[in-house]
PDB file of C-alpha atoms in Angstrom:
ATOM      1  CA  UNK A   1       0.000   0.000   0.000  1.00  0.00           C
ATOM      2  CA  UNK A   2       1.247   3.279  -1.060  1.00  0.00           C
ATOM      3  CA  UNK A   3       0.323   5.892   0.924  1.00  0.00           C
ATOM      4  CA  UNK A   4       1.339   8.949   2.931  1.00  0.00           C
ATOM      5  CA  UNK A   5       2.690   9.009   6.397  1.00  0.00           C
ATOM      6  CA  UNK A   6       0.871   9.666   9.513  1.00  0.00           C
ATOM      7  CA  UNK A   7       1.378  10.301  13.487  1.00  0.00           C
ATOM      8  CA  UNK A   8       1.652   6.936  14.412  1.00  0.00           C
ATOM      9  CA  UNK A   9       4.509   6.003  11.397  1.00  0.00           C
ATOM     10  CA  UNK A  10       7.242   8.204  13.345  1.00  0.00           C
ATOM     11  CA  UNK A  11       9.278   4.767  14.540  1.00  0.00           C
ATOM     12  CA  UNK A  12       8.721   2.954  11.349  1.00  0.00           C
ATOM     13  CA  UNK A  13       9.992   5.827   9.473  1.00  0.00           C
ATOM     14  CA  UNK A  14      12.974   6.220  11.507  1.00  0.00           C
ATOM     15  CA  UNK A  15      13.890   1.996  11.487  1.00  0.00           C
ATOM     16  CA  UNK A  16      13.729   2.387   7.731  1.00  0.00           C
ATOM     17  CA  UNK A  17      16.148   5.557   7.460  1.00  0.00           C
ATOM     18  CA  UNK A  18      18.667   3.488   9.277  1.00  0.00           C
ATOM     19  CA  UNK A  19      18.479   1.776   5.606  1.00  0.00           C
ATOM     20  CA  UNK A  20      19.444   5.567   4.169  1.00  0.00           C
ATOM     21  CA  UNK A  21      22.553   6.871   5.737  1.00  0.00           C
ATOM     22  CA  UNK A  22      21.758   6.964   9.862  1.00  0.00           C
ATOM     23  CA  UNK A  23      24.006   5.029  11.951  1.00  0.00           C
ATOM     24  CA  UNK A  24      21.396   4.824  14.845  1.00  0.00           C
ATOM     25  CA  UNK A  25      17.978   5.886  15.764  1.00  0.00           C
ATOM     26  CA  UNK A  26      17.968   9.249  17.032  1.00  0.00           C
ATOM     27  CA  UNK A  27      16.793   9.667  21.251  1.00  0.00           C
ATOM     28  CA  UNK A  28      13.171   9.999  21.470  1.00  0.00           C
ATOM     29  CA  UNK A  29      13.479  13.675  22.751  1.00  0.00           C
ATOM     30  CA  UNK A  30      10.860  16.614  23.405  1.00  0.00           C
ATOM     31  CA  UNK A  31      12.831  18.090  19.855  1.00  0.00           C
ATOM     32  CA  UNK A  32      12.203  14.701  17.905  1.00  0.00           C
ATOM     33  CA  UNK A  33       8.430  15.122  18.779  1.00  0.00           C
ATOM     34  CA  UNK A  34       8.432  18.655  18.038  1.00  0.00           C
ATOM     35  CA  UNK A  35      10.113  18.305  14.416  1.00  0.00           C
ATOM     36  CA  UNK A  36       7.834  15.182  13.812  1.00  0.00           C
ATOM     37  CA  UNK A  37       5.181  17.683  14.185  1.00  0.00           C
ATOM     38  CA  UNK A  38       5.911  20.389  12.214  1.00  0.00           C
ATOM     39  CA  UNK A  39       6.555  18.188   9.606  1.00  0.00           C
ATOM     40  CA  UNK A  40       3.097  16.201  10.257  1.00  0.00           C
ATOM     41  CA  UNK A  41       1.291  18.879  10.440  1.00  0.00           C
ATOM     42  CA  UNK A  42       3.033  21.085   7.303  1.00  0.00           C
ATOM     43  CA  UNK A  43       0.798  20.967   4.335  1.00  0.00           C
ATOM     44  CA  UNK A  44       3.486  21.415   1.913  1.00  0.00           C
ATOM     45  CA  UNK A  45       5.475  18.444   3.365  1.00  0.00           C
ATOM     46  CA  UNK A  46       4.596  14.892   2.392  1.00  0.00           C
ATOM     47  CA  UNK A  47       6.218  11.704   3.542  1.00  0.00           C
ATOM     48  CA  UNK A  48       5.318   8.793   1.346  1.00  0.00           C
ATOM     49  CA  UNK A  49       5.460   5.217   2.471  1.00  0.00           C
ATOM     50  CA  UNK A  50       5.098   1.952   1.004  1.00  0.00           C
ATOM     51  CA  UNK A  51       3.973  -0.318   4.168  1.00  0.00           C
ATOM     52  CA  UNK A  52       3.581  -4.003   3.476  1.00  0.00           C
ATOM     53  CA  UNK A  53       2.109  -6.328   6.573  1.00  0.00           C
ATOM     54  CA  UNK A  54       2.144  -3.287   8.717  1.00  0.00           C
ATOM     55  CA  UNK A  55       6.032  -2.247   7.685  1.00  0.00           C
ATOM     56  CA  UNK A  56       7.375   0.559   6.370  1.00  0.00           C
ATOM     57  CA  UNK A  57       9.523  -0.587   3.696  1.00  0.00           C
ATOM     58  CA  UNK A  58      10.305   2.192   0.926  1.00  0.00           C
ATOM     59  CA  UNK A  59       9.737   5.641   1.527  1.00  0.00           C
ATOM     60  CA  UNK A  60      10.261   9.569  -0.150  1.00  0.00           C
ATOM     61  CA  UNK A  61       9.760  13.152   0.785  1.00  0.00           C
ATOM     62  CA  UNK A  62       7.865  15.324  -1.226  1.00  0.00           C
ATOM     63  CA  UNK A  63       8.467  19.011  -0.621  1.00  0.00           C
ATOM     64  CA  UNK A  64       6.084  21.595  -2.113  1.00  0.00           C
ATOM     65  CA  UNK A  65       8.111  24.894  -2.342  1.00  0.00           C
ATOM     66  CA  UNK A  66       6.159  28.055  -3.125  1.00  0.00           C
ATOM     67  CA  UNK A  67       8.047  30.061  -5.870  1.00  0.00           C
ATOM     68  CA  UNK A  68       7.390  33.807  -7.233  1.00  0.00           C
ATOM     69  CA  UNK A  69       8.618  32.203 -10.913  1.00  0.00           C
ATOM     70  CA  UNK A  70       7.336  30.115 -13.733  1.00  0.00           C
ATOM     71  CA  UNK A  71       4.248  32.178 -13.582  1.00  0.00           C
ATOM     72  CA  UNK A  72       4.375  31.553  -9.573  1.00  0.00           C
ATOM     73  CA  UNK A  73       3.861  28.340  -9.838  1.00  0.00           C
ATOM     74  CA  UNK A  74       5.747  25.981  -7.274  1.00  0.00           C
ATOM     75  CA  UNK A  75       8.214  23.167  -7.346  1.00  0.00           C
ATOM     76  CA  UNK A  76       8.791  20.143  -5.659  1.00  0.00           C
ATOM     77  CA  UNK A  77      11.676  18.478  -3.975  1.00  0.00           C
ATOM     78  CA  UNK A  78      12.464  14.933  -3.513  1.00  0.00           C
ATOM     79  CA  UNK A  79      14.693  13.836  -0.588  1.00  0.00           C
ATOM     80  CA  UNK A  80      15.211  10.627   1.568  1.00  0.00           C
ATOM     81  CA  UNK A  81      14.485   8.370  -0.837  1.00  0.00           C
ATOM     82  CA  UNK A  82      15.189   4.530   0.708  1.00  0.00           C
ATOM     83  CA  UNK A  83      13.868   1.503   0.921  1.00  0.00           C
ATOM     84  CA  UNK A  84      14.541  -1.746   3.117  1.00  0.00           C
ATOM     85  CA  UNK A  85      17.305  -3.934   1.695  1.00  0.00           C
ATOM     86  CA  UNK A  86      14.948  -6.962   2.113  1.00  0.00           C
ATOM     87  CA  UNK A  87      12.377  -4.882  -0.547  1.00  0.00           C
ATOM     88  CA  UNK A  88      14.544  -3.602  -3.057  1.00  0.00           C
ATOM     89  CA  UNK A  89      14.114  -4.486  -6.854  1.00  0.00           C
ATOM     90  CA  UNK A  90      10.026  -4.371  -5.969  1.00  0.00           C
ATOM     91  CA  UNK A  91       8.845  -1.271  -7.808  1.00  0.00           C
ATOM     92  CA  UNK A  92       7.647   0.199  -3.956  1.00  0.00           C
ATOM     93  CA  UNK A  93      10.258   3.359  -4.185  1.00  0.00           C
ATOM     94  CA  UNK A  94       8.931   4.077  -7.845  1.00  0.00           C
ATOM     95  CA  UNK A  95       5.565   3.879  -6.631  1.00  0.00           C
ATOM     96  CA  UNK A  96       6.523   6.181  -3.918  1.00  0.00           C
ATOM     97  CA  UNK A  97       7.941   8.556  -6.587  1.00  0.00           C
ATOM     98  CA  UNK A  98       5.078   8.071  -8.504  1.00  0.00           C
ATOM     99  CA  UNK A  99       2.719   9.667  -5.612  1.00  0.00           C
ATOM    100  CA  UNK A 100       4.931  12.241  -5.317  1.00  0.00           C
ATOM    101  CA  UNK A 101       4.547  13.318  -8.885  1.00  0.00           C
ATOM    102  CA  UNK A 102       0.831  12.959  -8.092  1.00  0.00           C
ATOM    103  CA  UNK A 103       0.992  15.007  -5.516  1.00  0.00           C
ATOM    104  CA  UNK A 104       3.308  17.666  -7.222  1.00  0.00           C
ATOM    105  CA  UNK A 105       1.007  17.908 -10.317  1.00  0.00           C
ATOM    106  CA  UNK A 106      -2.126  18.280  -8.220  1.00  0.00           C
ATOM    107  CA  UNK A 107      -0.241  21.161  -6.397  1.00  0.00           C
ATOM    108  CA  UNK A 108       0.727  22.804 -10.101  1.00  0.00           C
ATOM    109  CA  UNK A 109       4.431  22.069  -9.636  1.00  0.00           C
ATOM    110  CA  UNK A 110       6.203  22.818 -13.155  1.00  0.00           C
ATOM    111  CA  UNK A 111       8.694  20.640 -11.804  1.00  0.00           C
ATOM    112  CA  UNK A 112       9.576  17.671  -9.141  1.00  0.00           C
ATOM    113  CA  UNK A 113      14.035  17.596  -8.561  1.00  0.00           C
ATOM    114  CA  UNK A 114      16.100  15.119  -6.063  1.00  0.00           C
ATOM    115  CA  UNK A 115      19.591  15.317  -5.260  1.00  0.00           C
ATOM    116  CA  UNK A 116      21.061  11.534  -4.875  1.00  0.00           C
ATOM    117  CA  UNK A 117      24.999  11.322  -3.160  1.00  0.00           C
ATOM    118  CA  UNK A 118      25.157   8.011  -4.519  1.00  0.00           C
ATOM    119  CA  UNK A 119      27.701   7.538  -7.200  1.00  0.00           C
ATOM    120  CA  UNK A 120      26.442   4.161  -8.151  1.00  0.00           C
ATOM    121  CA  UNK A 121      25.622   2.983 -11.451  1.00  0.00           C
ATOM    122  CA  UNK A 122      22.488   0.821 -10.416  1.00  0.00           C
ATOM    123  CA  UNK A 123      21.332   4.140  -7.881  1.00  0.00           C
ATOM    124  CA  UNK A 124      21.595   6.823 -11.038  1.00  0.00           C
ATOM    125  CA  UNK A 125      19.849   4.439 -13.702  1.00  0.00           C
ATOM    126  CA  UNK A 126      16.828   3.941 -11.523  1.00  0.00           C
ATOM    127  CA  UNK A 127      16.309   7.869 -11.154  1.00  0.00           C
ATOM    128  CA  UNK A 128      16.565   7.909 -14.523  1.00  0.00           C
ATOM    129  CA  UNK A 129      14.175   5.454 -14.905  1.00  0.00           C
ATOM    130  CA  UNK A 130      11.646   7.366 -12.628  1.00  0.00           C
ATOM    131  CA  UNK A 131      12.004  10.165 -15.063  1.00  0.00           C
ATOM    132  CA  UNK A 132      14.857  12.481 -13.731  1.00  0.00           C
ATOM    133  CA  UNK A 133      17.773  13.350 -15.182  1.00  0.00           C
ATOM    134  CA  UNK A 134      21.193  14.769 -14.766  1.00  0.00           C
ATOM    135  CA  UNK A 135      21.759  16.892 -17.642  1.00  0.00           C
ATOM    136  CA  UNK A 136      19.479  19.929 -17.149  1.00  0.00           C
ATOM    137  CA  UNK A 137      21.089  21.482 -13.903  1.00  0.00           C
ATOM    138  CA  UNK A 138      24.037  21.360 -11.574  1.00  0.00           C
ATOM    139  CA  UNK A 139      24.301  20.627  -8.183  1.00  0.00           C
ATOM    140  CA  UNK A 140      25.815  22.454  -5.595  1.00  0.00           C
ATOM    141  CA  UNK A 141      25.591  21.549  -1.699  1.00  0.00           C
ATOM    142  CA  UNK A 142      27.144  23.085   1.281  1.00  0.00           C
ATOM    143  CA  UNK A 143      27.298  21.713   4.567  1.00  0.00           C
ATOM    144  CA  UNK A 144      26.625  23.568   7.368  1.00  0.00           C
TER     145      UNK A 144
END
């Protein structure tokens, strides 16, 4: 079932980012709660999950990002895409994707962009697959 996140997916969520690039689960703090629900609660921010038996097991962001361009109308941005080891090669994070381009067209997004820092082969074929590609813009990230 593809779907998007609610309250109650908080520890689910954060098992399957351990899949992504955490090391650990983070303490379950006042701050986690309070971040949990801004982003709950944001309009603009959509978590997408693919839950099989009760599981999170893929999962993306969807970001909604008002813009004054483009004949003001907004983009979206794709982050923390993952999905369980045990699920991969499944279809469930291109369904994810999938939603989110739903989501992004029903919001009049003139486009949807991800950033990926995987170098791998197999990783930058499958967001090509999905539809994205690499040659329209540059990246640039800085840490902070």
């Amino acid at each position: 079932m593809i779907r998007e996140a609610v309250q109650s997916d908080l520890q689910g969520l954060l098992e399957l980012y351990l899949f992504l690039h955490e090391k650990e689960m983070p303490e379950d703090s006042e701050h986690l709660k309070k971040v949990w629900g801004q982003i709950i609660s944001d309009p603009c921010h959509h978590i997408i999950v693919a839950e099989e038996n009760g599981r999170i097991v893929s999962s993306c962001v969807c970001v909604i990002i008002p813009n004054l361009t483009r004949n003001i109308r907004p983009y979206a941005f794709i982050e923390n895409v993952v999905t369980d080891d045990a699920y991969r090669n499944r279809g469930l994070a291109t369904s994810c994707l999938n939603y989110a381009r739903n989501i992004a067209e029903d919001a009049g997004c003139y486009k949807m962009m991800l950033l990926s820092g995987s170098k791998q082969k197999s990783t930058l074929d499958f967001y090509r697959r999905a539809g994205f590609n690499s040659e329209d813009k540059t990246a640039f990230i800085q840490w902070l």
